mmCIF file of C-alpha atoms and ligand atoms in Angstrom:
data_model
loop_
_atom_site.group_PDB
_atom_site.id
_atom_site.type_symbol
_atom_site.label_atom_id
_atom_site.label_comp_id
_atom_site.label_asym_id
_atom_site.label_seq_id
_atom_site.Cartn_x
_atom_site.Cartn_y
_atom_site.Cartn_z
ATOM 1 C CA MET A 1 24.649 -7.806 49.673
ATOM 2 C CA ALA A 2 23.328 -9.072 46.344
ATOM 3 C CA GLN A 3 22.594 -12.763 45.902
ATOM 4 C CA LEU A 4 23.882 -14.790 42.990
ATOM 5 C CA VAL A 5 21.366 -17.585 42.517
ATOM 6 C CA LEU A 6 22.519 -20.796 40.853
ATOM 7 C CA LEU A 7 20.356 -22.934 38.594
ATOM 8 C CA ALA A 8 18.988 -26.146 40.080
ATOM 9 C CA GLY A 9 21.640 -28.873 40.057
ATOM 10 C CA LYS A 10 24.429 -26.413 39.246
ATOM 11 C CA ASP A 11 25.951 -26.339 42.725
ATOM 12 C CA ARG A 12 28.012 -29.521 42.313
ATOM 13 C CA SER A 13 31.325 -27.981 41.329
ATOM 14 C CA LEU A 14 30.972 -25.532 44.201
ATOM 15 C CA ALA A 15 30.312 -28.428 46.569
ATOM 16 C CA HIS A 16 33.644 -29.812 45.306
ATOM 17 C CA ARG A 17 35.243 -26.474 46.139
ATOM 18 C CA HIS A 18 36.003 -25.434 42.606
ATOM 19 C CA PRO A 19 36.165 -21.612 42.774
ATOM 20 C CA TRP A 20 34.741 -20.685 39.362
ATOM 21 C CA ILE A 21 31.062 -20.058 38.726
ATOM 22 C CA PHE A 22 30.326 -20.098 34.996
ATOM 23 C CA ALA A 23 27.579 -18.024 33.391
ATOM 24 C CA ALA A 24 25.790 -21.220 32.320
ATOM 25 C CA SER A 25 25.280 -22.167 35.998
ATOM 26 C CA VAL A 26 23.755 -18.847 37.016
ATOM 27 C CA ASP A 27 20.013 -18.291 37.262
ATOM 28 C CA GLY A 28 20.354 -14.610 38.045
ATOM 29 C CA LEU A 29 21.449 -11.859 40.390
ATOM 30 C CA ARG A 30 19.013 -10.794 43.101
ATOM 31 C CA GLY A 31 19.826 -7.217 44.038
ATOM 32 C CA ARG A 32 22.451 -4.900 42.588
ATOM 33 C CA ALA A 33 26.187 -5.422 42.345
ATOM 34 C CA ARG A 34 28.981 -3.653 40.513
ATOM 35 C CA PRO A 35 31.925 -5.532 38.979
ATOM 36 C CA GLY A 36 34.152 -6.881 41.758
ATOM 37 C CA ASP A 37 31.526 -6.542 44.483
ATOM 38 C CA THR A 38 31.168 -9.438 46.863
ATOM 39 C CA VAL A 39 27.970 -11.439 46.375
ATOM 40 C CA ASP A 40 26.329 -14.226 48.366
ATOM 41 C CA VAL A 41 26.188 -17.362 46.269
ATOM 42 C CA VAL A 42 23.057 -19.409 46.948
ATOM 43 C CA ALA A 43 21.686 -22.669 45.552
ATOM 44 C CA ALA A 44 18.386 -22.701 43.624
ATOM 45 C CA ASN A 45 16.605 -23.523 46.912
ATOM 46 C CA GLY A 46 18.197 -20.500 48.625
ATOM 47 C CA ARG A 47 20.817 -22.448 50.640
ATOM 48 C CA PRO A 48 23.928 -20.243 51.146
ATOM 49 C CA LEU A 49 27.058 -21.748 49.587
ATOM 50 C CA ALA A 50 29.893 -19.231 49.324
ATOM 51 C CA ARG A 51 30.973 -15.625 48.954
ATOM 52 C CA ALA A 52 32.374 -14.601 45.591
ATOM 53 C CA ALA A 53 33.483 -11.662 43.464
ATOM 54 C CA TRP A 54 30.954 -10.654 40.804
ATOM 55 C CA SER A 55 32.229 -10.334 37.241
ATOM 56 C CA PRO A 56 29.356 -9.611 34.865
ATOM 57 C CA ALA A 57 31.478 -9.307 31.689
ATOM 58 C CA SER A 58 33.268 -12.640 32.029
ATOM 59 C CA LYS A 59 32.159 -16.179 31.221
ATOM 60 C CA ILE A 60 33.468 -16.912 34.704
ATOM 61 C CA ARG A 61 30.660 -14.899 36.259
ATOM 62 C CA ALA A 62 32.015 -15.110 39.806
ATOM 63 C CA ARG A 63 35.138 -16.360 41.610
ATOM 64 C CA VAL A 64 34.820 -17.649 45.126
ATOM 65 C CA TRP A 65 36.621 -15.822 47.922
ATOM 66 C CA SER A 66 35.335 -18.130 50.627
ATOM 67 C CA PHE A 67 33.378 -21.375 50.819
ATOM 68 C CA ASP A 68 32.236 -20.268 54.270
ATOM 69 C CA PRO A 69 29.058 -18.308 53.398
ATOM 70 C CA GLN A 70 29.472 -16.309 56.639
ATOM 71 C CA GLU A 71 33.077 -15.205 56.153
ATOM 72 C CA VAL A 72 33.391 -11.427 55.962
ATOM 73 C CA ILE A 73 35.330 -10.257 52.901
ATOM 74 C CA ASP A 74 37.153 -7.159 54.074
ATOM 75 C CA ASP A 75 40.691 -5.787 54.436
ATOM 76 C CA ALA A 76 41.389 -8.265 57.237
ATOM 77 C CA PHE A 77 40.408 -11.174 54.960
ATOM 78 C CA PHE A 78 43.106 -10.162 52.448
ATOM 79 C CA LYS A 79 45.614 -9.629 55.233
ATOM 80 C CA ARG A 80 45.012 -13.222 56.417
ATOM 81 C CA ARG A 81 45.102 -14.857 52.992
ATOM 82 C CA VAL A 82 48.190 -12.946 51.819
ATOM 83 C CA GLN A 83 50.004 -13.677 55.083
ATOM 84 C CA ALA A 84 49.164 -17.390 54.833
ATOM 85 C CA ALA A 85 50.413 -17.556 51.235
ATOM 86 C CA VAL A 86 53.683 -15.822 52.094
ATOM 87 C CA GLN A 87 54.233 -18.101 55.101
ATOM 88 C CA ARG A 88 53.510 -21.215 53.006
ATOM 89 C CA ARG A 89 56.605 -20.355 50.933
ATOM 90 C CA GLN A 90 58.754 -20.778 54.038
ATOM 91 C CA LEU A 91 57.712 -24.421 54.431
ATOM 92 C CA MET A 92 59.586 -25.938 51.524
ATOM 93 C CA PRO A 93 63.369 -26.132 51.891
ATOM 94 C CA GLU A 94 64.096 -25.368 48.232
ATOM 95 C CA LEU A 95 62.306 -22.024 48.483
ATOM 96 C CA ARG A 96 64.197 -20.726 51.487
ATOM 97 C CA GLY A 97 66.784 -18.200 50.491
ATOM 98 C CA GLN A 98 65.552 -17.859 46.896
ATOM 99 C CA ASP A 99 65.507 -14.302 45.531
ATOM 100 C CA GLY A 100 62.767 -14.965 43.011
ATOM 101 C CA VAL A 101 59.638 -16.580 44.465
ATOM 102 C CA ARG A 102 55.982 -16.633 43.486
ATOM 103 C CA LEU A 103 54.238 -15.465 46.648
ATOM 104 C CA ILE A 104 50.645 -15.749 45.508
ATOM 105 C CA HIS A 105 49.447 -18.220 42.906
ATOM 106 C CA GLY A 106 45.853 -17.131 42.394
ATOM 107 C CA GLU A 107 43.119 -19.682 42.989
ATOM 108 C CA SER A 108 45.559 -22.177 44.519
ATOM 109 C CA ASP A 109 46.327 -19.713 47.327
ATOM 110 C CA GLY A 110 42.658 -18.870 47.813
ATOM 111 C CA LEU A 111 43.027 -15.560 45.964
ATOM 112 C CA PRO A 112 41.470 -15.948 42.494
ATOM 113 C CA GLY A 113 42.761 -13.482 39.925
ATOM 114 C CA LEU A 114 45.805 -12.455 41.956
ATOM 115 C CA ILE A 115 49.456 -13.198 41.183
ATOM 116 C CA ALA A 116 52.360 -11.776 43.179
ATOM 117 C CA ASP A 117 56.027 -12.549 42.538
ATOM 118 C CA ARG A 118 58.933 -11.358 44.669
ATOM 119 C CA TYR A 119 62.241 -10.503 43.047
ATOM 120 C CA GLY A 120 64.621 -9.525 45.814
ATOM 121 C CA ASP A 121 63.071 -6.529 47.562
ATOM 122 C CA THR A 122 60.574 -5.869 44.785
ATOM 123 C CA VAL A 123 57.126 -7.422 44.544
ATOM 124 C CA VAL A 124 55.387 -7.547 41.168
ATOM 125 C CA LEU A 125 51.640 -7.743 41.359
ATOM 126 C CA GLN A 126 49.223 -8.861 38.675
ATOM 127 C CA LEU A 127 45.456 -8.478 39.010
ATOM 128 C CA THR A 128 43.550 -10.412 36.374
ATOM 129 C CA ALA A 129 39.938 -10.265 37.593
ATOM 130 C CA THR A 130 37.390 -7.772 38.903
ATOM 131 C CA GLY A 131 37.554 -9.115 42.469
ATOM 132 C CA PRO A 132 41.190 -8.310 43.207
ATOM 133 C CA GLU A 133 40.808 -5.103 41.176
ATOM 134 C CA LYS A 134 38.226 -3.885 43.677
ATOM 135 C CA TRP A 135 40.438 -4.825 46.634
ATOM 136 C CA ARG A 136 43.645 -3.445 45.110
ATOM 137 C CA SER A 137 44.598 -1.184 48.021
ATOM 138 C CA ALA A 138 43.877 -3.827 50.665
ATOM 139 C CA ILE A 139 45.998 -6.314 48.698
ATOM 140 C CA ILE A 140 48.887 -3.879 48.311
ATOM 141 C CA ALA A 141 48.824 -3.070 52.039
ATOM 142 C CA ALA A 142 48.705 -6.773 52.891
ATOM 143 C CA LEU A 143 51.637 -7.570 50.599
ATOM 144 C CA GLN A 144 53.714 -4.757 52.016
ATOM 145 C CA ARG A 145 53.001 -5.929 55.555
ATOM 146 C CA ALA A 146 53.645 -9.616 54.865
ATOM 147 C CA THR A 147 56.895 -9.144 52.910
ATOM 148 C CA GLY A 148 58.381 -5.920 54.281
ATOM 149 C CA CYS A 149 59.230 -5.065 50.665
ATOM 150 C CA ALA A 150 59.654 -1.375 49.919
ATOM 151 C CA ARG A 151 58.847 -1.602 46.222
ATOM 152 C CA ILE A 152 55.703 -2.937 44.591
ATOM 153 C CA TYR A 153 55.186 -2.771 40.838
ATOM 154 C CA GLU A 154 51.911 -3.577 39.117
ATOM 155 C CA ARG A 155 51.893 -5.533 35.859
ATOM 156 C CA SER A 156 48.163 -5.905 35.297
ATOM 157 C CA ASP A 157 48.584 -6.035 31.535
ATOM 158 C CA SER A 158 47.748 -9.652 30.816
ATOM 159 C CA ASP A 159 45.282 -10.298 27.975
ATOM 160 C CA VAL A 160 42.860 -12.124 30.258
ATOM 161 C CA ARG A 161 41.898 -8.786 31.872
ATOM 162 C CA ARG A 162 40.005 -7.908 28.715
ATOM 163 C CA LEU A 163 37.714 -10.887 29.289
ATOM 164 C CA GLU A 164 36.789 -9.229 32.577
ATOM 165 C CA GLY A 165 36.171 -5.844 30.947
ATOM 166 C CA LEU A 166 39.288 -4.383 32.587
ATOM 167 C CA GLU A 167 41.861 -2.111 30.951
ATOM 168 C CA PRO A 168 45.591 -2.855 31.246
ATOM 169 C CA VAL A 169 47.331 -1.077 34.142
ATOM 170 C CA SER A 170 51.089 -0.933 34.841
ATOM 171 C CA GLY A 171 53.267 1.146 37.130
ATOM 172 C CA TRP A 172 54.768 1.563 40.572
ATOM 173 C CA VAL A 173 52.241 1.359 43.379
ATOM 174 C CA LEU A 174 54.827 1.582 46.156
ATOM 175 C CA GLY A 175 58.309 3.066 45.952
ATOM 176 C CA GLU A 176 60.074 3.572 42.652
ATOM 177 C CA ALA A 177 62.593 1.920 40.358
ATOM 178 C CA ALA A 178 66.090 1.408 41.742
ATOM 179 C CA ASP A 179 68.959 3.026 39.822
ATOM 180 C CA GLU A 180 70.539 -0.287 38.968
ATOM 181 C CA ALA A 181 68.908 -3.149 37.001
ATOM 182 C CA LEU A 182 67.019 -5.752 39.002
ATOM 183 C CA VAL A 183 69.140 -8.894 39.295
ATOM 184 C CA ILE A 184 68.163 -12.054 41.162
ATOM 185 C CA ALA A 185 70.215 -15.057 42.195
ATOM 186 C CA GLU A 186 68.740 -18.398 41.163
ATOM 187 C CA ASN A 187 70.605 -21.502 42.256
ATOM 188 C CA GLY A 188 74.003 -19.906 41.907
ATOM 189 C CA LEU A 189 73.379 -17.790 38.811
ATOM 190 C CA ARG A 190 72.767 -14.059 38.521
ATOM 191 C CA LEU A 191 69.838 -13.202 36.263
ATOM 192 C CA LYS A 192 68.434 -9.862 35.164
ATOM 193 C CA VAL A 193 64.661 -9.473 35.500
ATOM 194 C CA ASP A 194 62.885 -6.824 33.451
ATOM 195 C CA ILE A 195 59.714 -6.330 35.481
ATOM 196 C CA VAL A 196 58.509 -3.464 33.271
ATOM 197 C CA ALA A 197 58.763 -5.015 29.795
ATOM 198 C CA GLY A 198 59.618 -8.683 30.361
ATOM 199 C CA HIS A 199 57.121 -11.507 29.906
ATOM 200 C CA LYS A 200 54.555 -12.232 32.637
ATOM 201 C CA THR A 201 55.885 -10.422 35.726
ATOM 202 C CA GLY A 202 59.354 -10.397 34.162
ATOM 203 C CA PHE A 203 60.611 -13.946 34.587
ATOM 204 C CA TYR A 204 59.546 -17.609 34.436
ATOM 205 C CA LEU A 205 59.868 -18.614 38.084
ATOM 206 C CA ASP A 206 57.969 -21.827 37.407
ATOM 207 C CA GLN A 207 60.984 -23.507 35.756
ATOM 208 C CA ARG A 208 63.418 -22.963 38.656
ATOM 209 C CA ASP A 209 63.659 -26.638 39.712
ATOM 210 C CA ASN A 210 63.721 -27.924 36.142
ATOM 211 C CA ARG A 211 66.602 -25.587 35.310
ATOM 212 C CA LEU A 212 68.497 -27.012 38.274
ATOM 213 C CA LEU A 213 67.855 -30.519 36.944
ATOM 214 C CA THR A 214 69.236 -29.365 33.584
ATOM 215 C CA ARG A 215 72.436 -28.305 35.288
ATOM 216 C CA GLU A 216 72.723 -31.721 36.907
ATOM 217 C CA LEU A 217 72.255 -33.483 33.545
ATOM 218 C CA ALA A 218 74.315 -31.237 31.278
ATOM 219 C CA ALA A 219 77.924 -32.356 31.846
ATOM 220 C CA GLY A 220 79.637 -32.964 28.527
ATOM 221 C CA ARG A 221 76.385 -32.690 26.575
ATOM 222 C CA ALA A 222 75.847 -30.746 23.369
ATOM 223 C CA THR A 223 72.687 -28.865 24.356
ATOM 224 C CA LEU A 224 69.901 -27.195 22.408
ATOM 225 C CA ASN A 225 67.596 -24.819 24.317
ATOM 226 C CA CYS A 226 64.503 -23.867 22.310
ATOM 227 C CA PHE A 227 62.355 -20.916 23.441
ATOM 228 C CA CYS A 228 65.232 -19.768 25.663
ATOM 229 C CA TYR A 229 63.769 -16.359 26.691
ATOM 230 C CA THR A 230 66.502 -14.720 28.843
ATOM 231 C CA GLY A 231 68.683 -17.827 28.811
ATOM 232 C CA ALA A 232 68.119 -19.218 32.302
ATOM 233 C CA PHE A 233 68.105 -22.889 31.157
ATOM 234 C CA SER A 234 71.096 -22.191 28.895
ATOM 235 C CA LEU A 235 73.150 -20.717 31.718
ATOM 236 C CA GLN A 236 72.359 -23.619 34.051
ATOM 237 C CA ALA A 237 73.431 -26.029 31.289
ATOM 238 C CA LEU A 238 76.723 -24.137 30.976
ATOM 239 C CA ALA A 239 77.114 -24.181 34.757
ATOM 240 C CA GLY A 240 76.668 -27.947 34.622
ATOM 241 C CA GLY A 241 79.471 -28.324 32.095
ATOM 242 C CA ALA A 242 77.602 -28.631 28.787
ATOM 243 C CA SER A 243 80.058 -28.906 25.896
ATOM 244 C CA GLY A 244 78.069 -26.251 24.026
ATOM 245 C CA VAL A 245 74.646 -24.620 24.241
ATOM 246 C CA LEU A 246 72.709 -23.377 21.229
ATOM 247 C CA SER A 247 69.782 -21.205 22.367
ATOM 248 C CA ILE A 248 66.925 -20.081 20.155
ATOM 249 C CA ASP A 249 64.186 -17.496 20.672
ATOM 250 C CA SER A 250 62.233 -15.188 18.387
ATOM 251 C CA SER A 251 62.420 -12.239 20.790
ATOM 252 C CA ALA A 252 65.380 -9.904 20.243
ATOM 253 C CA PRO A 253 64.957 -8.132 23.627
ATOM 254 C CA ALA A 254 64.864 -11.490 25.437
ATOM 255 C CA LEU A 255 68.060 -12.586 23.671
ATOM 256 C CA ALA A 256 69.740 -9.270 24.507
ATOM 257 C CA THR A 257 68.970 -9.909 28.186
ATOM 258 C CA ALA A 258 70.268 -13.478 27.802
ATOM 259 C CA VAL A 259 73.590 -12.127 26.543
ATOM 260 C CA ASP A 260 73.691 -9.678 29.495
ATOM 261 C CA ASN A 261 72.949 -12.576 31.836
ATOM 262 C CA LEU A 262 75.878 -14.556 30.492
ATOM 263 C CA ALA A 263 78.130 -11.561 31.126
ATOM 264 C CA LEU A 264 76.771 -11.316 34.694
ATOM 265 C CA ASN A 265 78.169 -14.801 35.338
ATOM 266 C CA PRO A 266 81.852 -14.628 34.394
ATOM 267 C CA GLN A 267 82.478 -18.084 35.888
ATOM 268 C CA LEU A 268 80.701 -19.558 32.836
ATOM 269 C CA ASP A 269 82.565 -20.317 29.598
ATOM 270 C CA ALA A 270 80.921 -17.833 27.226
ATOM 271 C CA SER A 271 82.696 -19.352 24.206
ATOM 272 C CA ARG A 272 80.398 -22.387 24.555
ATOM 273 C CA ALA A 273 77.210 -20.323 24.111
ATOM 274 C CA GLU A 274 75.578 -19.588 20.760
ATOM 275 C CA TRP A 275 72.395 -17.486 20.498
ATOM 276 C CA ARG A 276 70.059 -17.558 17.529
ATOM 277 C CA GLU A 277 67.143 -15.194 16.908
ATOM 278 C CA ALA A 278 64.708 -17.362 14.962
ATOM 279 C CA ASP A 279 61.341 -19.006 14.834
ATOM 280 C CA VAL A 280 61.845 -22.367 16.527
ATOM 281 C CA PHE A 281 59.603 -24.226 14.079
ATOM 282 C CA ALA A 282 61.789 -23.124 11.157
ATOM 283 C CA ALA A 283 65.060 -23.378 13.107
ATOM 284 C CA LEU A 284 64.452 -27.015 14.049
ATOM 285 C CA ARG A 285 63.968 -27.902 10.384
ATOM 286 C CA ALA A 286 67.111 -25.975 9.470
ATOM 287 C CA LEU A 287 69.147 -27.786 12.135
ATOM 288 C CA LYS A 288 67.939 -31.107 10.783
ATOM 289 C CA ALA A 289 68.917 -30.029 7.263
ATOM 290 C CA GLU A 290 72.358 -28.973 8.559
ATOM 291 C CA GLY A 291 72.766 -32.459 10.035
ATOM 292 C CA ARG A 292 73.188 -31.137 13.606
ATOM 293 C CA HIS A 293 72.577 -33.466 16.561
ATOM 294 C CA PHE A 294 72.411 -32.897 20.312
ATOM 295 C CA ASP A 295 72.708 -34.842 23.562
ATOM 296 C CA LEU A 296 70.213 -32.714 25.472
ATOM 297 C CA ILE A 297 67.284 -30.751 24.054
ATOM 298 C CA ILE A 298 64.982 -28.436 25.992
ATOM 299 C CA LEU A 299 61.619 -27.465 24.498
ATOM 300 C CA ASP A 300 59.821 -24.882 26.646
ATOM 301 C CA PRO A 301 57.373 -23.192 24.283
ATOM 302 C CA PRO A 302 54.846 -20.479 25.126
ATOM 303 C CA LYS A 303 51.260 -21.329 26.003
ATOM 304 C CA PHE A 304 49.923 -22.726 22.706
ATOM 305 C CA ALA A 305 46.525 -23.525 24.297
ATOM 306 C CA PRO A 306 45.367 -20.904 26.820
ATOM 307 C CA SER A 307 42.104 -22.868 27.153
ATOM 308 C CA GLY A 308 40.575 -26.170 26.080
ATOM 309 C CA ALA A 309 39.105 -24.468 22.988
ATOM 310 C CA HIS A 310 42.603 -24.171 21.475
ATOM 311 C CA ALA A 311 43.672 -27.700 22.381
ATOM 312 C CA GLU A 312 43.541 -29.251 18.915
ATOM 313 C CA ARG A 313 45.644 -26.655 17.131
ATOM 314 C CA ALA A 314 48.010 -26.511 20.069
ATOM 315 C CA ALA A 315 48.416 -30.294 20.000
ATOM 316 C CA ARG A 316 49.646 -30.067 16.392
ATOM 317 C CA ALA A 317 52.210 -27.417 17.364
ATOM 318 C CA TYR A 318 53.464 -29.469 20.331
ATOM 319 C CA ARG A 319 53.642 -32.554 18.149
ATOM 320 C CA ASP A 320 55.618 -30.724 15.484
ATOM 321 C CA ILE A 321 58.368 -29.424 17.768
ATOM 322 C CA ASN A 322 58.620 -32.728 19.634
ATOM 323 C CA VAL A 323 59.004 -34.719 16.405
ATOM 324 C CA PHE A 324 61.992 -32.515 15.560
ATOM 325 C CA GLY A 325 63.248 -32.710 19.134
ATOM 326 C CA PHE A 326 63.406 -36.501 18.858
ATOM 327 C CA ARG A 327 64.924 -36.382 15.363
ATOM 328 C CA LEU A 328 67.743 -34.105 16.492
ATOM 329 C CA LEU A 329 68.812 -36.274 19.438
ATOM 330 C CA LYS A 330 71.871 -38.485 19.368
ATOM 331 C CA PRO A 331 71.435 -42.078 20.573
ATOM 332 C CA GLY A 332 70.935 -42.025 24.354
ATOM 333 C CA GLY A 333 70.041 -38.325 24.191
ATOM 334 C CA LEU A 334 67.698 -36.544 26.587
ATOM 335 C CA LEU A 335 64.608 -34.513 25.741
ATOM 336 C CA MET A 336 63.131 -32.143 28.336
ATOM 337 C CA THR A 337 59.800 -31.167 26.901
ATOM 338 C CA TYR A 338 57.157 -28.924 28.451
ATOM 339 C CA SER A 339 53.675 -27.581 28.052
ATOM 340 C CA CYS A 340 52.410 -24.649 30.108
ATOM 341 C CA SER A 341 48.967 -24.742 28.464
ATOM 342 C CA GLY A 342 46.066 -24.899 30.879
ATOM 343 C CA GLY A 343 44.038 -26.357 27.994
ATOM 344 C CA ILE A 344 46.248 -29.473 27.665
ATOM 345 C CA ARG A 345 46.084 -32.047 30.478
ATOM 346 C CA SER A 346 49.154 -34.074 31.379
ATOM 347 C CA GLU A 347 47.817 -37.363 29.951
ATOM 348 C CA HIS A 348 47.110 -35.565 26.684
ATOM 349 C CA PHE A 349 50.588 -34.062 26.641
ATOM 350 C CA GLN A 350 52.158 -37.472 27.203
ATOM 351 C CA GLN A 351 50.124 -38.849 24.285
ATOM 352 C CA ILE A 352 51.323 -36.015 22.038
ATOM 353 C CA VAL A 353 54.955 -36.670 22.964
ATOM 354 C CA ALA A 354 54.482 -40.422 22.474
ATOM 355 C CA ASP A 355 53.001 -39.829 18.998
ATOM 356 C CA ALA A 356 55.902 -37.499 18.176
ATOM 357 C CA ALA A 357 58.413 -40.211 19.088
ATOM 358 C CA VAL A 358 56.624 -42.665 16.801
ATOM 359 C CA SER A 359 56.680 -40.162 13.936
ATOM 360 C CA ALA A 360 60.383 -39.572 14.520
ATOM 361 C CA GLY A 361 60.986 -43.323 14.539
ATOM 362 C CA CYS A 362 62.331 -43.278 18.115
ATOM 363 C CA ASP A 363 61.905 -45.508 21.112
ATOM 364 C CA ALA A 364 61.984 -43.463 24.278
ATOM 365 C CA ARG A 365 61.075 -43.711 27.933
ATOM 366 C CA ILE A 366 60.057 -41.211 30.603
ATOM 367 C CA LEU A 367 62.768 -40.816 33.235
ATOM 368 C CA ARG A 368 60.960 -38.147 35.192
ATOM 369 C CA ARG A 369 57.704 -36.232 35.180
ATOM 370 C CA LEU A 370 58.307 -32.535 35.663
ATOM 371 C CA ALA A 371 56.163 -29.794 37.154
ATOM 372 C CA ALA A 372 56.284 -26.341 38.668
ATOM 373 C CA PRO A 373 58.010 -25.882 42.057
ATOM 374 C CA PRO A 374 56.119 -25.522 45.357
ATOM 375 C CA ASP A 375 55.744 -21.750 45.136
ATOM 376 C CA HIS A 376 53.205 -22.649 42.400
ATOM 377 C CA PRO A 377 50.965 -24.882 44.526
ATOM 378 C CA VAL A 378 47.923 -26.587 43.022
ATOM 379 C CA ALA A 379 44.724 -26.435 45.077
ATOM 380 C CA LEU A 380 43.435 -30.007 45.254
ATOM 381 C CA HIS A 381 40.104 -28.997 43.784
ATOM 382 C CA PHE A 382 41.500 -26.763 41.073
ATOM 383 C CA SER A 383 43.252 -28.942 38.516
ATOM 384 C CA GLU A 384 43.630 -25.898 36.215
ATOM 385 C CA GLY A 385 46.346 -24.803 38.667
ATOM 386 C CA GLU A 386 48.540 -27.619 37.366
ATOM 387 C CA TYR A 387 49.309 -25.816 34.122
ATOM 388 C CA LEU A 388 53.008 -26.662 33.758
ATOM 389 C CA LYS A 389 53.865 -30.242 32.932
ATOM 390 C CA GLY A 390 57.007 -31.694 31.472
ATOM 391 C CA LEU A 391 58.630 -34.979 30.609
ATOM 392 C CA LEU A 392 62.265 -35.926 30.755
ATOM 393 C CA CYS A 393 62.639 -38.603 28.078
ATOM 394 C CA GLN A 394 65.614 -40.619 26.952
ATOM 395 C CA VAL A 395 65.815 -42.148 23.501
ATOM 396 C CA ASP A 396 67.467 -45.498 22.755
HETATM 397 N N1 LIG B 401 62.466 -21.318 28.939
HETATM 398 C C1 LIG B 401 62.286 -19.932 29.288
HETATM 399 C C2 LIG B 401 60.848 -19.483 29.164
HETATM 400 C C3 LIG B 401 60.250 -19.672 27.784
HETATM 401 S S1 LIG B 401 58.851 -18.694 27.491
HETATM 402 C C4 LIG B 401 62.843 -19.688 30.686
HETATM 403 O O1 LIG B 401 63.217 -20.648 31.362
HETATM 404 O O2 LIG B 401 62.907 -18.541 31.098
HETATM 405 C C5 LIG B 401 58.578 -18.888 25.812
HETATM 406 C C6 LIG B 401 59.542 -18.153 24.895
HETATM 407 O O3 LIG B 401 59.230 -18.531 23.567
HETATM 408 C C7 LIG B 401 59.477 -16.631 24.911
HETATM 409 O O4 LIG B 401 60.760 -16.127 25.183
HETATM 410 C C8 LIG B 401 59.057 -16.230 23.476
HETATM 411 O O5 LIG B 401 59.766 -15.084 23.013
HETATM 412 C C9 LIG B 401 59.475 -17.435 22.702
HETATM 413 N N2 LIG B 401 58.732 -17.745 21.482
HETATM 414 C C10 LIG B 401 57.391 -17.755 21.285
HETATM 415 N N3 LIG B 401 57.091 -18.235 20.066
HETATM 416 C C11 LIG B 401 58.277 -18.533 19.461
HETATM 417 C C12 LIG B 401 58.643 -19.082 18.199
HETATM 418 N N4 LIG B 401 57.722 -19.439 17.328
HETATM 419 N N5 LIG B 401 59.953 -19.254 17.932
HETATM 420 C C13 LIG B 401 60.900 -18.895 18.832
HETATM 421 N N6 LIG B 401 60.608 -18.394 20.050
HETATM 422 C C14 LIG B 401 59.317 -18.211 20.350
#
């Protein structure tokens, strides 16, 4: 096995069990390795530290499989890690009985570069790095064994694959599409999931708990849901008795699915739902100009800052929508505002929201800090895993 030798003094983050080895920490590779091959990571003095997947094209030159330098990385390793991740989902009461669950959350489940989401009897797999790419068949076998699912679809089409020198890959790897559309139940609602063309693996599982909170807060409230995607927050607001829900997204296919989703839930009062295909930045200004006001506003934008390098521009975009969020609230109104940018830390996000309130001339307080549910665990030593943060604020 080839050895990846670190520069002197560059073994600290590894000692803290952070799984990424950046190019700037690497002295060189001793021996030969192809992309995805397992390499022995050693300190400058030759001390063995870990076993990792080699990724010569990426700035993240290797991702650690195991901090035990003796652990054998083979099919059985993936069987163990996948099994442990699937079992972990049984621990938390709110995950039991859910149709849509993230089964594997990459680094935080000890499987860097691997995402797997279960929607009913279908697992959607996403490989974003050379390591899992090399072990694709072992991973698929392990997932099938751990879940008993008969269908596995691959959605390895995320942009980050390019950074690893990998081409996009999509398609069925086990079984085939069912005749009927894939529909999951989430906290009492039926929701269509388009695993082939939808965003990410088809759905935003990470907002499950926050959507439930929306339902609990929505009674009698005029609600605005910005960046609504397929309408899951909107439908929970309706289920909670919102007096009306205006939902905005720029994606026509997402809105079409949202309308289908409303029809799938005939218990909801469809006359209270209004859908608008628009750019949220422009729509918020238009709503202000129209003199509209709301009791509950949800801002769940896409990832404006995929990494720290985009943080400054992203901060301006977050600030902009939050200023309008505050301006459009009635007295006593609630703002649920989120950032899913890995490049923006939670303290920074809070500062942005605080500045937005000042610009809007509002006094507000945080009622609750919001995060992803427990099927998106955060490894203690991998703070990047805590990408989704939100604030529930109330204005005076
Ligand atoms: N809240 C959703 C997930 C939102 S994902 C849920 O719970 O499922 C972000 C959404 O923002 C996507 O649907 C995308 O189409 C939309 N979007 C991105 N940029 C936008 C813009 N400038 N204006 C309106 N929608 C936008």
